[in-house]
Coordinates of C-alpha atoms in Angstrom, one line a residue:
X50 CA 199.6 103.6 64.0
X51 CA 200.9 102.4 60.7
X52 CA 198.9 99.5 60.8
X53 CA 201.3 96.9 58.7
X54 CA 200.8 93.3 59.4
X55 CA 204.2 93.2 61.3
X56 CA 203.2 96.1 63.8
X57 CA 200.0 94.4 64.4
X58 CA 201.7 91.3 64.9
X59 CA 203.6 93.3 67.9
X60 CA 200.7 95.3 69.2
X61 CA 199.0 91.5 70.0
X62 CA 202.2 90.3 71.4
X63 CA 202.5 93.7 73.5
X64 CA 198.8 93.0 74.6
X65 CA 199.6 89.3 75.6
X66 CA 202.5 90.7 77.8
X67 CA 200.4 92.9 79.5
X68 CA 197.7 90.0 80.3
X69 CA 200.5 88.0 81.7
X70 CA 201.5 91.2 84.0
X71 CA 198.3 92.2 85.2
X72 CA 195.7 89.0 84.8
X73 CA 196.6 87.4 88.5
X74 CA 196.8 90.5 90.8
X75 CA 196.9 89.8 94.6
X76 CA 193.3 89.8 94.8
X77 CA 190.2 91.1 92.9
X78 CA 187.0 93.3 94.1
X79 CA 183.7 93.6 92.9
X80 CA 183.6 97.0 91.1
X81 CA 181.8 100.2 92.6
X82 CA 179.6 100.9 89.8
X83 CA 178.1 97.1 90.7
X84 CA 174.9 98.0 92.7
X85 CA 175.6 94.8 95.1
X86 CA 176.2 95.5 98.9
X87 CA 177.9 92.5 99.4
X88 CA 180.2 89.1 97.4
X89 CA 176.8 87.4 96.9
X90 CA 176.6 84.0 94.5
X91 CA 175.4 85.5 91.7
X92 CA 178.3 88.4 91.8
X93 CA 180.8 86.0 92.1
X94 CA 179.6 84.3 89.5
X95 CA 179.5 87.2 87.3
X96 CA 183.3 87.6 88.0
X97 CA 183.9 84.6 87.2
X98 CA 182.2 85.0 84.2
X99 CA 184.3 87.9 82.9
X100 CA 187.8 86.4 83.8
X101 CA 186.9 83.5 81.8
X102 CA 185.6 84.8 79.1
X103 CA 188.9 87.5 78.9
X104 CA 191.6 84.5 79.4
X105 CA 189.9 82.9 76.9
X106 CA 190.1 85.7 74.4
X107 CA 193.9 85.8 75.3
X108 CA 194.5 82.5 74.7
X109 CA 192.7 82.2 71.4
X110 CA 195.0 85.3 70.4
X111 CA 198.4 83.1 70.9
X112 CA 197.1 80.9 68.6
X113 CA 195.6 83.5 66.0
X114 CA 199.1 85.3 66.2
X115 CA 200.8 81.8 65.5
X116 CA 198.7 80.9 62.2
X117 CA 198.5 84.2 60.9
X118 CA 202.5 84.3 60.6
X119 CA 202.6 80.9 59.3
X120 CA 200.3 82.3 56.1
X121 CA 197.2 80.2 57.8
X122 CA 194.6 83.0 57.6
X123 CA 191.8 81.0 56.7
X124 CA 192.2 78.7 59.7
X125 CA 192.6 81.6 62.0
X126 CA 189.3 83.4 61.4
X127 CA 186.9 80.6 63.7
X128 CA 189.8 81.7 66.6
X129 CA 189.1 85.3 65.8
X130 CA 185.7 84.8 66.3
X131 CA 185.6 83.5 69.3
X132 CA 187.7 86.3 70.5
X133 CA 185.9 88.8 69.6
X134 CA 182.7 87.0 70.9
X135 CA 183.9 86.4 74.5
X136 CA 185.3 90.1 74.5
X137 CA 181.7 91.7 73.9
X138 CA 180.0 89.5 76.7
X139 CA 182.5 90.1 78.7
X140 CA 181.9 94.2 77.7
X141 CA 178.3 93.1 78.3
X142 CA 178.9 91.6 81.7
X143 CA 180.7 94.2 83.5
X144 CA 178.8 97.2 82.4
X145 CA 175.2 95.4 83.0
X146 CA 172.8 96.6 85.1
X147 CA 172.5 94.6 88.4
X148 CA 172.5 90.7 88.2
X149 CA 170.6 91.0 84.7
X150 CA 173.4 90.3 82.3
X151 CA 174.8 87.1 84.7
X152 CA 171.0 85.3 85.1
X153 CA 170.5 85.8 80.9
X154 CA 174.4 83.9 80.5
X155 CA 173.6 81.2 83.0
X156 CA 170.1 80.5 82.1
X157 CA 171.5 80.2 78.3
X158 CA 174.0 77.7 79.7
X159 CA 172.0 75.5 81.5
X160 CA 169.3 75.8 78.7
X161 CA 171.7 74.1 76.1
X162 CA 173.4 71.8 78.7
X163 CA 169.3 70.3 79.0
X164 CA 169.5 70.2 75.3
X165 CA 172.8 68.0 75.2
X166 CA 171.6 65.7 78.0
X167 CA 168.4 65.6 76.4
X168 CA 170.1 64.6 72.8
X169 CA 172.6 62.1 74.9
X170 CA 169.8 60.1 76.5
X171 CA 168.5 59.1 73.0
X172 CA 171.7 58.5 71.7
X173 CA 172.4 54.7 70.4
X174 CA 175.3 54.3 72.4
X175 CA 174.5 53.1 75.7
X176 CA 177.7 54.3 77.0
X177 CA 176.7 57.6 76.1
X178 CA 172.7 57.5 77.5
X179 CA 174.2 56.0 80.9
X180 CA 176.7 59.2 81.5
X181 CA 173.8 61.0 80.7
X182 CA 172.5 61.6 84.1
X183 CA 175.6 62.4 84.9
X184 CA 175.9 66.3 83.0
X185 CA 175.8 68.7 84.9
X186 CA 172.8 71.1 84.2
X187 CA 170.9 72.2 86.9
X188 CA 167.2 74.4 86.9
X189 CA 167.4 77.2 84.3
X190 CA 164.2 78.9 86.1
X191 CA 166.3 80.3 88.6
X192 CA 167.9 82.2 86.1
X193 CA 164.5 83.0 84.8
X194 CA 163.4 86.9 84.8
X195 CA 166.3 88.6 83.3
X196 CA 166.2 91.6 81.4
X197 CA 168.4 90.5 78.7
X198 CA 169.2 87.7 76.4
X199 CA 172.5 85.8 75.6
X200 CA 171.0 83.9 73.1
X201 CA 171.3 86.0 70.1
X202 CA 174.7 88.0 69.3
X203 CA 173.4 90.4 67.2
X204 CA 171.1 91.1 70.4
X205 CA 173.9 92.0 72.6
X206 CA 175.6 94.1 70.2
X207 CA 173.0 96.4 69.4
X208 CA 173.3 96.8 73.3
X209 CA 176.3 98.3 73.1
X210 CA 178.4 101.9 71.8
X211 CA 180.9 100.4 69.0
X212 CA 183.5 102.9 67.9
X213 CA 182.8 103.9 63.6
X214 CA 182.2 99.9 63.1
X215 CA 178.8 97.7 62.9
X216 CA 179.7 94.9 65.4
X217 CA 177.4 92.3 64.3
X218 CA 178.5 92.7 60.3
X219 CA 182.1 91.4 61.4
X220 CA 180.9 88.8 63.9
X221 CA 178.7 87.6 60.4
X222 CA 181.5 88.4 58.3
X223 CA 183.7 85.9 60.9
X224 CA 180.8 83.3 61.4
X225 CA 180.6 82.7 57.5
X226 CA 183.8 80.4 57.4
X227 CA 183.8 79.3 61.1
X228 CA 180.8 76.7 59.7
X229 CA 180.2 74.3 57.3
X230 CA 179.2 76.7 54.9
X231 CA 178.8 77.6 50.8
X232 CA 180.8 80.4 51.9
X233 CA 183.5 77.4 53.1
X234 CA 183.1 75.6 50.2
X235 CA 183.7 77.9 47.7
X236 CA 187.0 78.8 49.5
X237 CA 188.7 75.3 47.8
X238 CA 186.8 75.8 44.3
X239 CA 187.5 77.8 41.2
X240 CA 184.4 78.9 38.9
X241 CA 183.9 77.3 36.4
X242 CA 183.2 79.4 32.9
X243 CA 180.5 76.3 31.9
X244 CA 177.8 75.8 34.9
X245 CA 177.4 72.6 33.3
X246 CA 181.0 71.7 34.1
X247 CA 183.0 70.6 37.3
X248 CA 184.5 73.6 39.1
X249 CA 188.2 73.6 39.3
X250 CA 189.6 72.9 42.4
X251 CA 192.3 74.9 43.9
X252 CA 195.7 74.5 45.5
X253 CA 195.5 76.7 48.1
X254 CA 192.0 78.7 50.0
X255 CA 191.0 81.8 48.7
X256 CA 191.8 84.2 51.2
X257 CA 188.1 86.3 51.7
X258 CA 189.6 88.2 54.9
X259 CA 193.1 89.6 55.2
X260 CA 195.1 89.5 57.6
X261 CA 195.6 92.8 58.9
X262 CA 191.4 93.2 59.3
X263 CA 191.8 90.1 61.2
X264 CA 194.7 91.0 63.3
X265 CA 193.4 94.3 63.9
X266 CA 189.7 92.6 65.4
X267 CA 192.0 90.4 67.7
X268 CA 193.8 93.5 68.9
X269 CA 190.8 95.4 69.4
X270 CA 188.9 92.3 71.0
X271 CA 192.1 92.1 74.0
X272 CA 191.6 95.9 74.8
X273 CA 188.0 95.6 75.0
X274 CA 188.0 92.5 77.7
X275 CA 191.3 93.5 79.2
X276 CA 189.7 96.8 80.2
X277 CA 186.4 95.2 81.7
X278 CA 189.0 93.0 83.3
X279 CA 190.8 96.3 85.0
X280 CA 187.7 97.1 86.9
X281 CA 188.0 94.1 89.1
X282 CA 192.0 94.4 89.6
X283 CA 191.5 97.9 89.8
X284 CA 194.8 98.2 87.9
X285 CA 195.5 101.5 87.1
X286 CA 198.7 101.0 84.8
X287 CA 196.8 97.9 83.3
X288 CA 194.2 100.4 82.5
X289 CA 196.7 102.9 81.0
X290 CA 198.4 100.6 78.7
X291 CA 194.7 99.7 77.5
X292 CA 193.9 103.9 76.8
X293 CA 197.6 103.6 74.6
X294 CA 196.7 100.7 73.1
X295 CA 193.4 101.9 72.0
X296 CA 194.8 104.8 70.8
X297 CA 197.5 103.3 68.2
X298 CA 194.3 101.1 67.2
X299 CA 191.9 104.1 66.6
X300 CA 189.4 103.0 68.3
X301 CA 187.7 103.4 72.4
X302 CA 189.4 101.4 75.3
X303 CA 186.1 101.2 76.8
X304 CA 182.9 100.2 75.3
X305 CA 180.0 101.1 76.8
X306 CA 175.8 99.8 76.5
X307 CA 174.0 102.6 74.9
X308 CA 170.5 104.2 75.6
X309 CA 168.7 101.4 73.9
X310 CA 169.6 99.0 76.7
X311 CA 169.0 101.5 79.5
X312 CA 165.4 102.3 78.2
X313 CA 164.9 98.1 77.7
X314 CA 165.3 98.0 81.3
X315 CA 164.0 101.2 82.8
X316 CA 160.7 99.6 80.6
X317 CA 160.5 96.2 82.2
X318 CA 161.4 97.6 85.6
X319 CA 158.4 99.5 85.4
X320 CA 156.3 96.4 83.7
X321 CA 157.9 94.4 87.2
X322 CA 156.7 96.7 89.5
X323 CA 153.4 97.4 87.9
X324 CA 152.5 93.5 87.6
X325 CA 153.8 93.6 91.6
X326 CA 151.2 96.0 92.2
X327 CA 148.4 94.0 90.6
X328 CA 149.2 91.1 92.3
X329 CA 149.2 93.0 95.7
X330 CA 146.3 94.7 94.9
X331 CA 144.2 91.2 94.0
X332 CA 145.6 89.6 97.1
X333 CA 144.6 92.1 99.4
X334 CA 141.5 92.0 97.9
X335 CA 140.8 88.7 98.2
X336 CA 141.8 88.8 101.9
X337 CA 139.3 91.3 102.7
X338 CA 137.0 89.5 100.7
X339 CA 137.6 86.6 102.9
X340 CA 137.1 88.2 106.1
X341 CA 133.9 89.5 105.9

């Protein structure tokens, strides 16, 4: 793929199409490789999960598309952060091992949804500590026990096989002007030859990541969640145009967790059922104990 800013424009615009095809089939299924008998909460919940996460990749890539053509790069990176950062949980999600990957997202949600009722019910509005009851958070230890952790990014990328790129450099690279930042800052300002002197401020942003590096993330990001997606619509043209799409990108369709998650939890399923075993042991001993 000549990868001009124009035919990346296209291939996101191609890649939106196909998400308006394919994103509402006639029903979804819980995939195969799921080890789950049966539509239980917490696999619903991991469906949700996904589909959300996906549409809202999608979504942020309308707008991304949008800024990018009007010459707003800087204000498009924070979008193409986010889209990239849904697409690898979602990744995350659907290849997971068991319930794992859905009790580590939900226990990180309800664990900062305590911390914003917490901050609300010492806030000096009154308004603001009355509605505070009123969040819904729920108890974050039945999400307890999981073998993984949403919490930290860099975490869940070293989880996974990335294609000839370090996942967590770009998500950095993305996060540095997606804050209030030096990295921000120095974006509006010229340096100055005399540190003693004010810097120069300029007309327009500095530009510190082009266009076609960001366009080219987005694309990547919609294949990645798209084809997650595919496993629940079971789509097999969906899955298809992902494989083409993929292709023209140079890069996999289908991202998959690597040996150093498998070996993280074939270790703490051992750990489980040896702490089981204790426990059994000590109980059984205490009941004998008991009868004598």
């Amino acid at each position: 793929m000549d990868e001009t800013e124009e035919a990346l424009q296209q291939e996101i615009a191609d890649l939106l199409e196909y998400w308006t095809t394919y994103s509402l089939p006639a029903r979804l299924v819980k995939p195969n490789a799921w080890n789950e008998k049966r539509y239980s909460p917490k696999v619903i919940a991991r469906m949700q999960l996904i589909i959300g996460l996906s549409r809202h990749a999608h979504e942020a890539a309308r707008a991304i598309r949008l800024l990018i053509a009007q010459g707003m790069i800087v204000q498009a990176v924070p979008l193409v952060r986010v889209a990239f950062e849904c697409s690898i949980y979602a990744v995350h999600l659907m290849q997971g091992k068991d319930d794992h990957g859905v009790q580590a997202f939900l226990y990180e949600a309800v664990r900062t949804r305590l911390a914003t009722q917490n901050v609300a019910r010492k806030s000096p509005s009154a308004a603001i500590r009355a509605a505070a009851g009123t969040f819904s958070v729920g108890d974050k230890d039945q999400f307890s026990g999981s073998f993984d952790n949403m919490k930290n990014f860099g975490e869940i990328c070293k989880d996974i096989d990335f294609p000839d790129i370090d996942a967590y450099l770009i998500y950095r690279a993305l996060c540095n002007y997606s804050h209030a930042a030096l990295s921000v800052v120095d974006l509006y300002l010229e340096s100055p030859d005399d540190v003693e002197k004010l810097p120069g401020i300029r007309e327009e942003p500095r530009v510190p990541l082009d266009a076609i590096f960001l366009l080219h993330t987005t694309a990547q990001s919609l294949v990645w969640c798209a084809r997650a997606f595919s496993y629940m619509s079971e789509s097999k043209e969906h899955r298809q145009l992902m494989r083409d799409s993929a292709k023209r990108l140079g890069t996999d369709s289908e991202l998959k967790l690597n040996e150093r998650y498998w070996l993280r939890h074939a270790k703490k399923s051992r750990e489980v059922k040896a702490a089981a075993a204790a426990k059994a042991k000590t109980e059984a001993g205490a009941q004998a104990a008991a009868t004598v």
